[in-house]
Amino acid sequence: GESVGLHLPTLSVQEGDNSIINCAYSNSASDYFIWYKQESGKGPQFIIDIRSNMDKRQGQRVTVLLNKTVKHLSLQIAATQPGDSAVYFCAENRGGNTPLVFGKGTRLSVIA
Amino acid sequence: DAGVIQSPRHEVTEMGQEVTLRCKPISGHNSLFWYRQTMMRGLELLIYFNNNVPIDDSGMPEDRFSAKMPNASFSTLKIQPSEPRDSAVYFCASSLTGYNEQFFGPGTRLTVL
């Protein structure tokens, strides 16, 4: 039979523009969130994290926004560069002594 | 800090053979995780250890898969016998505690012919 691969949402962005990658979570008890970046042929790498007592956190060129009301997390990348091309995963800790749960990922493609 | 170390980086084997993947976590980390990543299913948690003890192995696909952590600095994931559908990239990750940021290794790309 025909095999079907996992369909990753894809975001195509012009170099220099800002990127926004979204993630929805379902567990209201989740209290810690991380964004990971996975480049081709490499393991996921930590970008930025946020705890549930915050709604915004900024890093270098990246900002994470957390909206607990609608259970939504976003990653904003300013002045997107070709090196930002990768798959981005959000991960959540659902409270207590449980490991992170990873989302399916979003592929960011930067057009030079 | 060398980060999480995995070996081998690539493994090609024939169906029916035993495969052993190795992982050295970051020194001082108490939790270790094994993941499998495929195009079909994305990133799947197979098993995780806390203080060398397996906590949750519900992600292990079947009895052909086994994992051990004999000490704080070494873990293995074994597949016996291997099948073509086991072809994937296997990642090991470690963290200070079971619920904190995980640091991933470079992965082992397994191809079973």
PDB file of C-alpha atoms in Angstrom:
ATOM      1  CA  GLY A   1       0.000   0.000   0.000  1.00  0.00           C
ATOM      2  CA  GLU A   2       0.984   3.594  -0.327  1.00  0.00           C
ATOM      3  CA  SER A   3       2.911   4.990   2.615  1.00  0.00           C
ATOM      4  CA  VAL A   4       2.086   8.449   3.823  1.00  0.00           C
ATOM      5  CA  GLY A   5       4.672  10.504   5.643  1.00  0.00           C
ATOM      6  CA  LEU A   6       3.995  12.744   8.599  1.00  0.00           C
ATOM      7  CA  HIS A   7       2.745  15.992   7.151  1.00  0.00           C
ATOM      8  CA  LEU A   8       4.597  18.797   8.867  1.00  0.00           C
ATOM      9  CA  PRO A   9       3.166  22.287   8.658  1.00  0.00           C
ATOM     10  CA  THR A  10       5.551  24.395   6.623  1.00  0.00           C
ATOM     11  CA  LEU A  11       6.219  28.089   6.930  1.00  0.00           C
ATOM     12  CA  SER A  12       8.062  29.833   4.112  1.00  0.00           C
ATOM     13  CA  VAL A  13       9.546  33.209   4.959  1.00  0.00           C
ATOM     14  CA  GLN A  14      11.593  35.708   3.017  1.00  0.00           C
ATOM     15  CA  GLU A  15      15.044  36.355   4.425  1.00  0.00           C
ATOM     16  CA  GLY A  16      14.953  39.386   6.677  1.00  0.00           C
ATOM     17  CA  ASP A  17      11.272  39.063   7.514  1.00  0.00           C
ATOM     18  CA  ASN A  18       9.979  38.019  10.915  1.00  0.00           C
ATOM     19  CA  SER A  19       8.730  34.451  11.455  1.00  0.00           C
ATOM     20  CA  ILE A  20       5.997  33.303  13.790  1.00  0.00           C
ATOM     21  CA  ILE A  21       5.658  29.604  14.577  1.00  0.00           C
ATOM     22  CA  ASN A  22       2.637  28.496  16.551  1.00  0.00           C
ATOM     23  CA  CYS A  23       1.923  25.626  18.874  1.00  0.00           C
ATOM     24  CA  ALA A  24      -1.283  24.625  20.621  1.00  0.00           C
ATOM     25  CA  TYR A  25      -1.292  22.542  23.753  1.00  0.00           C
ATOM     26  CA  SER A  26      -4.185  20.824  25.448  1.00  0.00           C
ATOM     27  CA  ASN A  27      -3.177  20.258  29.058  1.00  0.00           C
ATOM     28  CA  SER A  28      -4.046  23.156  31.362  1.00  0.00           C
ATOM     29  CA  ALA A  29      -1.700  21.706  33.980  1.00  0.00           C
ATOM     30  CA  SER A  30       1.340  22.224  31.738  1.00  0.00           C
ATOM     31  CA  ASP A  31       3.692  24.579  33.520  1.00  0.00           C
ATOM     32  CA  TYR A  32       6.883  24.637  31.491  1.00  0.00           C
ATOM     33  CA  PHE A  33       7.445  24.980  27.750  1.00  0.00           C
ATOM     34  CA  ILE A  34      10.461  24.766  25.495  1.00  0.00           C
ATOM     35  CA  TRP A  35      11.114  25.487  21.851  1.00  0.00           C
ATOM     36  CA  TYR A  36      13.618  23.265  20.084  1.00  0.00           C
ATOM     37  CA  LYS A  37      15.250  23.676  16.684  1.00  0.00           C
ATOM     38  CA  GLN A  38      16.265  20.656  14.635  1.00  0.00           C
ATOM     39  CA  GLU A  39      18.498  21.183  11.645  1.00  0.00           C
ATOM     40  CA  SER A  40      18.875  18.510   9.010  1.00  0.00           C
ATOM     41  CA  GLY A  41      21.005  15.617  10.237  1.00  0.00           C
ATOM     42  CA  LYS A  42      21.187  16.872  13.814  1.00  0.00           C
ATOM     43  CA  GLY A  43      19.389  16.363  17.092  1.00  0.00           C
ATOM     44  CA  PRO A  44      16.913  18.913  18.449  1.00  0.00           C
ATOM     45  CA  GLN A  45      18.592  21.861  20.169  1.00  0.00           C
ATOM     46  CA  PHE A  46      17.188  24.089  22.890  1.00  0.00           C
ATOM     47  CA  ILE A  47      16.252  27.600  21.778  1.00  0.00           C
ATOM     48  CA  ILE A  48      14.258  29.169  24.584  1.00  0.00           C
ATOM     49  CA  ASP A  49      11.951  28.197  27.412  1.00  0.00           C
ATOM     50  CA  ILE A  50       9.161  29.792  29.421  1.00  0.00           C
ATOM     51  CA  ARG A  51       7.357  28.952  32.629  1.00  0.00           C
ATOM     52  CA  SER A  52       3.639  29.278  33.078  1.00  0.00           C
ATOM     53  CA  ASN A  53       3.964  32.249  35.431  1.00  0.00           C
ATOM     54  CA  MET A  54       5.209  34.314  32.495  1.00  0.00           C
ATOM     55  CA  ASP A  55       3.566  35.318  29.238  1.00  0.00           C
ATOM     56  CA  LYS A  56       6.609  36.508  27.333  1.00  0.00           C
ATOM     57  CA  ARG A  57      10.309  35.801  27.277  1.00  0.00           C
ATOM     58  CA  GLN A  58      12.939  37.192  24.961  1.00  0.00           C
ATOM     59  CA  GLY A  59      16.225  35.823  23.779  1.00  0.00           C
ATOM     60  CA  GLN A  60      18.586  36.801  21.033  1.00  0.00           C
ATOM     61  CA  ARG A  61      16.356  37.392  17.980  1.00  0.00           C
ATOM     62  CA  VAL A  62      13.725  35.049  19.454  1.00  0.00           C
ATOM     63  CA  THR A  63      10.680  35.704  21.585  1.00  0.00           C
ATOM     64  CA  VAL A  64       8.314  33.154  23.063  1.00  0.00           C
ATOM     65  CA  LEU A  65       4.756  34.146  23.893  1.00  0.00           C
ATOM     66  CA  LEU A  66       2.475  32.086  26.100  1.00  0.00           C
ATOM     67  CA  ASN A  67      -1.289  32.514  26.189  1.00  0.00           C
ATOM     68  CA  LYS A  68      -2.618  30.239  28.893  1.00  0.00           C
ATOM     69  CA  THR A  69      -6.199  31.273  28.284  1.00  0.00           C
ATOM     70  CA  VAL A  70      -6.275  29.673  24.864  1.00  0.00           C
ATOM     71  CA  LYS A  71      -3.397  27.253  25.518  1.00  0.00           C
ATOM     72  CA  HIS A  72      -1.248  28.687  22.797  1.00  0.00           C
ATOM     73  CA  LEU A  73       2.503  29.096  22.477  1.00  0.00           C
ATOM     74  CA  SER A  74       4.348  30.951  19.759  1.00  0.00           C
ATOM     75  CA  LEU A  75       7.946  31.464  18.726  1.00  0.00           C
ATOM     76  CA  GLN A  76       8.851  34.678  16.983  1.00  0.00           C
ATOM     77  CA  ILE A  77      12.125  34.946  15.097  1.00  0.00           C
ATOM     78  CA  ALA A  78      13.214  38.426  14.132  1.00  0.00           C
ATOM     79  CA  ALA A  79      15.042  39.125  10.872  1.00  0.00           C
ATOM     80  CA  THR A  80      14.937  35.502   9.768  1.00  0.00           C
ATOM     81  CA  GLN A  81      18.147  34.196   8.253  1.00  0.00           C
ATOM     82  CA  PRO A  82      18.881  31.191   6.020  1.00  0.00           C
ATOM     83  CA  GLY A  83      20.466  29.483   9.037  1.00  0.00           C
ATOM     84  CA  ASP A  84      17.077  29.531  10.729  1.00  0.00           C
ATOM     85  CA  SER A  85      15.781  26.962   8.244  1.00  0.00           C
ATOM     86  CA  ALA A  86      14.929  23.911  10.337  1.00  0.00           C
ATOM     87  CA  VAL A  87      12.096  22.036  11.987  1.00  0.00           C
ATOM     88  CA  TYR A  88      10.878  23.678  15.180  1.00  0.00           C
ATOM     89  CA  PHE A  89       9.285  21.695  17.994  1.00  0.00           C
ATOM     90  CA  CYS A  90       7.408  22.930  20.992  1.00  0.00           C
ATOM     91  CA  ALA A  91       7.608  20.760  24.099  1.00  0.00           C
ATOM     92  CA  GLU A  92       5.599  20.971  27.298  1.00  0.00           C
ATOM     93  CA  ASN A  93       5.910  19.636  30.788  1.00  0.00           C
ATOM     94  CA  ARG A  94       2.476  18.519  31.887  1.00  0.00           C
ATOM     95  CA  GLY A  95       3.117  19.034  35.539  1.00  0.00           C
ATOM     96  CA  GLY A  96       4.610  16.849  38.215  1.00  0.00           C
ATOM     97  CA  ASN A  97       7.534  14.581  37.643  1.00  0.00           C
ATOM     98  CA  THR A  98       6.739  13.780  34.012  1.00  0.00           C
ATOM     99  CA  PRO A  99       8.999  14.151  30.979  1.00  0.00           C
ATOM    100  CA  LEU A 100       8.518  16.678  28.237  1.00  0.00           C
ATOM    101  CA  VAL A 101       5.908  15.969  25.570  1.00  0.00           C
ATOM    102  CA  PHE A 102       6.941  17.061  22.085  1.00  0.00           C
ATOM    103  CA  GLY A 103       4.693  18.442  19.372  1.00  0.00           C
ATOM    104  CA  LYS A 104       4.814  17.279  15.762  1.00  0.00           C
ATOM    105  CA  GLY A 105       6.981  20.159  14.594  1.00  0.00           C
ATOM    106  CA  THR A 106       6.821  22.948  12.011  1.00  0.00           C
ATOM    107  CA  ARG A 107       9.236  23.248   9.130  1.00  0.00           C
ATOM    108  CA  LEU A 108      10.595  26.759   8.562  1.00  0.00           C
ATOM    109  CA  SER A 109      11.959  27.430   5.113  1.00  0.00           C
ATOM    110  CA  VAL A 110      13.815  30.688   4.555  1.00  0.00           C
ATOM    111  CA  ILE A 111      13.845  32.040   1.030  1.00  0.00           C
ATOM    112  CA  ALA A 112      17.013  33.962   0.234  1.00  0.00           C
TER     113      ALA A 112
ATOM    114  CA  ASP B   1      31.313  19.813  27.963  1.00  0.00           C
ATOM    115  CA  ALA B   2      31.100  17.155  25.260  1.00  0.00           C
ATOM    116  CA  GLY B   3      27.323  16.956  25.342  1.00  0.00           C
ATOM    117  CA  VAL B   4      25.412  13.724  24.872  1.00  0.00           C
ATOM    118  CA  ILE B   5      27.487  11.202  22.952  1.00  0.00           C
ATOM    119  CA  GLN B   6      25.948   8.519  20.782  1.00  0.00           C
ATOM    120  CA  SER B   7      27.539   5.696  18.841  1.00  0.00           C
ATOM    121  CA  PRO B   8      27.569   4.602  16.179  1.00  0.00           C
ATOM    122  CA  ARG B   9      26.418   7.598  14.128  1.00  0.00           C
ATOM    123  CA  HIS B  10      25.329   5.346  11.285  1.00  0.00           C
ATOM    124  CA  GLU B  11      24.473   1.680  11.290  1.00  0.00           C
ATOM    125  CA  VAL B  12      23.492  -0.460   8.330  1.00  0.00           C
ATOM    126  CA  THR B  13      22.519  -4.032   9.060  1.00  0.00           C
ATOM    127  CA  GLU B  14      20.510  -6.863   7.627  1.00  0.00           C
ATOM    128  CA  MET B  15      17.136  -8.016   8.809  1.00  0.00           C
ATOM    129  CA  GLY B  16      17.424 -10.441  11.694  1.00  0.00           C
ATOM    130  CA  GLN B  17      20.684  -9.079  13.037  1.00  0.00           C
ATOM    131  CA  GLU B  18      21.098  -7.682  16.521  1.00  0.00           C
ATOM    132  CA  VAL B  19      21.691  -3.949  16.773  1.00  0.00           C
ATOM    133  CA  THR B  20      23.073  -2.143  19.820  1.00  0.00           C
ATOM    134  CA  LEU B  21      22.987   1.629  20.102  1.00  0.00           C
ATOM    135  CA  ARG B  22      25.014   3.386  22.766  1.00  0.00           C
ATOM    136  CA  CYS B  23      24.642   6.600  24.682  1.00  0.00           C
ATOM    137  CA  LYS B  24      26.725   8.541  27.164  1.00  0.00           C
ATOM    138  CA  PRO B  25      24.656  11.252  28.882  1.00  0.00           C
ATOM    139  CA  ILE B  26      25.972  14.562  30.118  1.00  0.00           C
ATOM    140  CA  SER B  27      27.816  14.108  33.400  1.00  0.00           C
ATOM    141  CA  GLY B  28      25.616  14.949  36.362  1.00  0.00           C
ATOM    142  CA  HIS B  29      22.335  14.445  34.538  1.00  0.00           C
ATOM    143  CA  ASN B  30      19.995  12.078  36.327  1.00  0.00           C
ATOM    144  CA  SER B  31      17.541  11.330  33.543  1.00  0.00           C
ATOM    145  CA  LEU B  32      18.094   9.674  30.177  1.00  0.00           C
ATOM    146  CA  PHE B  33      15.676   9.316  27.290  1.00  0.00           C
ATOM    147  CA  TRP B  34      15.632   7.225  24.118  1.00  0.00           C
ATOM    148  CA  TYR B  35      13.639   8.536  21.138  1.00  0.00           C
ATOM    149  CA  ARG B  36      12.953   7.281  17.651  1.00  0.00           C
ATOM    150  CA  GLN B  37      12.312   9.665  14.779  1.00  0.00           C
ATOM    151  CA  THR B  38      10.795   8.702  11.426  1.00  0.00           C
ATOM    152  CA  MET B  39       9.045  10.546   8.656  1.00  0.00           C
ATOM    153  CA  MET B  40       5.920   8.523   9.327  1.00  0.00           C
ATOM    154  CA  ARG B  41       5.603   9.029  13.083  1.00  0.00           C
ATOM    155  CA  GLY B  42       7.799  11.975  13.982  1.00  0.00           C
ATOM    156  CA  LEU B  43       9.649  11.998  17.327  1.00  0.00           C
ATOM    157  CA  GLU B  44       8.549   9.187  19.656  1.00  0.00           C
ATOM    158  CA  LEU B  45       9.666   8.638  23.229  1.00  0.00           C
ATOM    159  CA  LEU B  46      10.630   4.981  23.647  1.00  0.00           C
ATOM    160  CA  ILE B  47      11.801   4.805  27.248  1.00  0.00           C
ATOM    161  CA  TYR B  48      13.257   6.987  29.946  1.00  0.00           C
ATOM    162  CA  PHE B  49      15.403   6.350  32.993  1.00  0.00           C
ATOM    163  CA  ASN B  50      15.706   8.282  36.214  1.00  0.00           C
ATOM    164  CA  ASN B  51      18.775   7.552  38.347  1.00  0.00           C
ATOM    165  CA  ASN B  52      19.490   4.509  36.132  1.00  0.00           C
ATOM    166  CA  VAL B  53      16.046   3.010  36.772  1.00  0.00           C
ATOM    167  CA  PRO B  54      13.575   2.621  33.879  1.00  0.00           C
ATOM    168  CA  ILE B  55      10.543   4.743  34.729  1.00  0.00           C
ATOM    169  CA  ASP B  56       8.345   4.427  31.655  1.00  0.00           C
ATOM    170  CA  ASP B  57       8.908   1.995  28.793  1.00  0.00           C
ATOM    171  CA  SER B  58       5.418   2.221  27.343  1.00  0.00           C
ATOM    172  CA  GLY B  59       6.833   3.661  24.137  1.00  0.00           C
ATOM    173  CA  MET B  60       8.959   0.607  23.391  1.00  0.00           C
ATOM    174  CA  PRO B  61       7.340  -0.853  20.271  1.00  0.00           C
ATOM    175  CA  GLU B  62       7.657  -4.546  21.118  1.00  0.00           C
ATOM    176  CA  ASP B  63       9.728  -7.166  22.891  1.00  0.00           C
ATOM    177  CA  ARG B  64      12.420  -6.984  20.243  1.00  0.00           C
ATOM    178  CA  PHE B  65      13.457  -3.684  21.820  1.00  0.00           C
ATOM    179  CA  SER B  66      15.256  -3.511  25.147  1.00  0.00           C
ATOM    180  CA  ALA B  67      17.168  -0.776  26.958  1.00  0.00           C
ATOM    181  CA  LYS B  68      19.562  -0.819  29.854  1.00  0.00           C
ATOM    182  CA  MET B  69      21.362   1.711  31.963  1.00  0.00           C
ATOM    183  CA  PRO B  70      23.982  -0.137  34.014  1.00  0.00           C
ATOM    184  CA  ASN B  71      25.439   3.078  35.427  1.00  0.00           C
ATOM    185  CA  ALA B  72      24.972   6.834  35.340  1.00  0.00           C
ATOM    186  CA  SER B  73      27.249   7.323  32.374  1.00  0.00           C
ATOM    187  CA  PHE B  74      26.116   4.680  29.923  1.00  0.00           C
ATOM    188  CA  SER B  75      22.975   3.321  28.317  1.00  0.00           C
ATOM    189  CA  THR B  76      22.217   0.923  25.482  1.00  0.00           C
ATOM    190  CA  LEU B  77      19.208   0.372  23.258  1.00  0.00           C
ATOM    191  CA  LYS B  78      19.152  -3.075  21.694  1.00  0.00           C
ATOM    192  CA  ILE B  79      17.003  -4.413  18.877  1.00  0.00           C
ATOM    193  CA  GLN B  80      16.996  -8.170  18.411  1.00  0.00           C
ATOM    194  CA  PRO B  81      16.095  -9.275  15.812  1.00  0.00           C
ATOM    195  CA  SER B  82      16.030  -6.110  13.723  1.00  0.00           C
ATOM    196  CA  GLU B  83      13.464  -5.556  10.969  1.00  0.00           C
ATOM    197  CA  PRO B  84      13.354  -3.091   8.045  1.00  0.00           C
ATOM    198  CA  ARG B  85      10.584  -1.117   9.767  1.00  0.00           C
ATOM    199  CA  ASP B  86      13.037  -0.326  12.594  1.00  0.00           C
ATOM    200  CA  SER B  87      14.939   1.929  10.201  1.00  0.00           C
ATOM    201  CA  ALA B  88      14.933   5.380  11.783  1.00  0.00           C
ATOM    202  CA  VAL B  89      17.091   7.913  13.572  1.00  0.00           C
ATOM    203  CA  TYR B  90      17.441   7.063  17.241  1.00  0.00           C
ATOM    204  CA  PHE B  91      18.172   9.894  19.646  1.00  0.00           C
ATOM    205  CA  CYS B  92      19.379   9.788  23.191  1.00  0.00           C
ATOM    206  CA  ALA B  93      18.783  12.790  25.441  1.00  0.00           C
ATOM    207  CA  SER B  94      19.615  13.586  29.042  1.00  0.00           C
ATOM    208  CA  SER B  95      18.421  16.118  31.581  1.00  0.00           C
ATOM    209  CA  LEU B  96      19.175  17.147  35.128  1.00  0.00           C
ATOM    210  CA  THR B  97      15.797  15.895  36.245  1.00  0.00           C
ATOM    211  CA  GLY B  98      13.025  14.029  34.464  1.00  0.00           C
ATOM    212  CA  TYR B  99      11.004  17.112  33.696  1.00  0.00           C
ATOM    213  CA  ASN B 100      13.584  19.741  32.772  1.00  0.00           C
ATOM    214  CA  GLU B 101      15.200  20.744  29.515  1.00  0.00           C
ATOM    215  CA  GLN B 102      16.542  17.771  27.606  1.00  0.00           C
ATOM    216  CA  PHE B 103      19.854  17.836  25.773  1.00  0.00           C
ATOM    217  CA  PHE B 104      19.909  15.676  22.674  1.00  0.00           C
ATOM    218  CA  GLY B 105      22.729  13.711  21.158  1.00  0.00           C
ATOM    219  CA  PRO B 106      23.474  13.746  17.422  1.00  0.00           C
ATOM    220  CA  GLY B 107      21.480  10.571  16.812  1.00  0.00           C
ATOM    221  CA  THR B 108      22.183   7.178  15.254  1.00  0.00           C
ATOM    222  CA  ARG B 109      20.798   6.637  11.775  1.00  0.00           C
ATOM    223  CA  LEU B 110      19.808   2.974  11.554  1.00  0.00           C
ATOM    224  CA  THR B 111      19.083   1.270   8.250  1.00  0.00           C
ATOM    225  CA  VAL B 112      17.860  -2.310   8.310  1.00  0.00           C
ATOM    226  CA  LEU B 113      17.964  -3.951   4.889  1.00  0.00           C
TER     227      LEU B 113
END
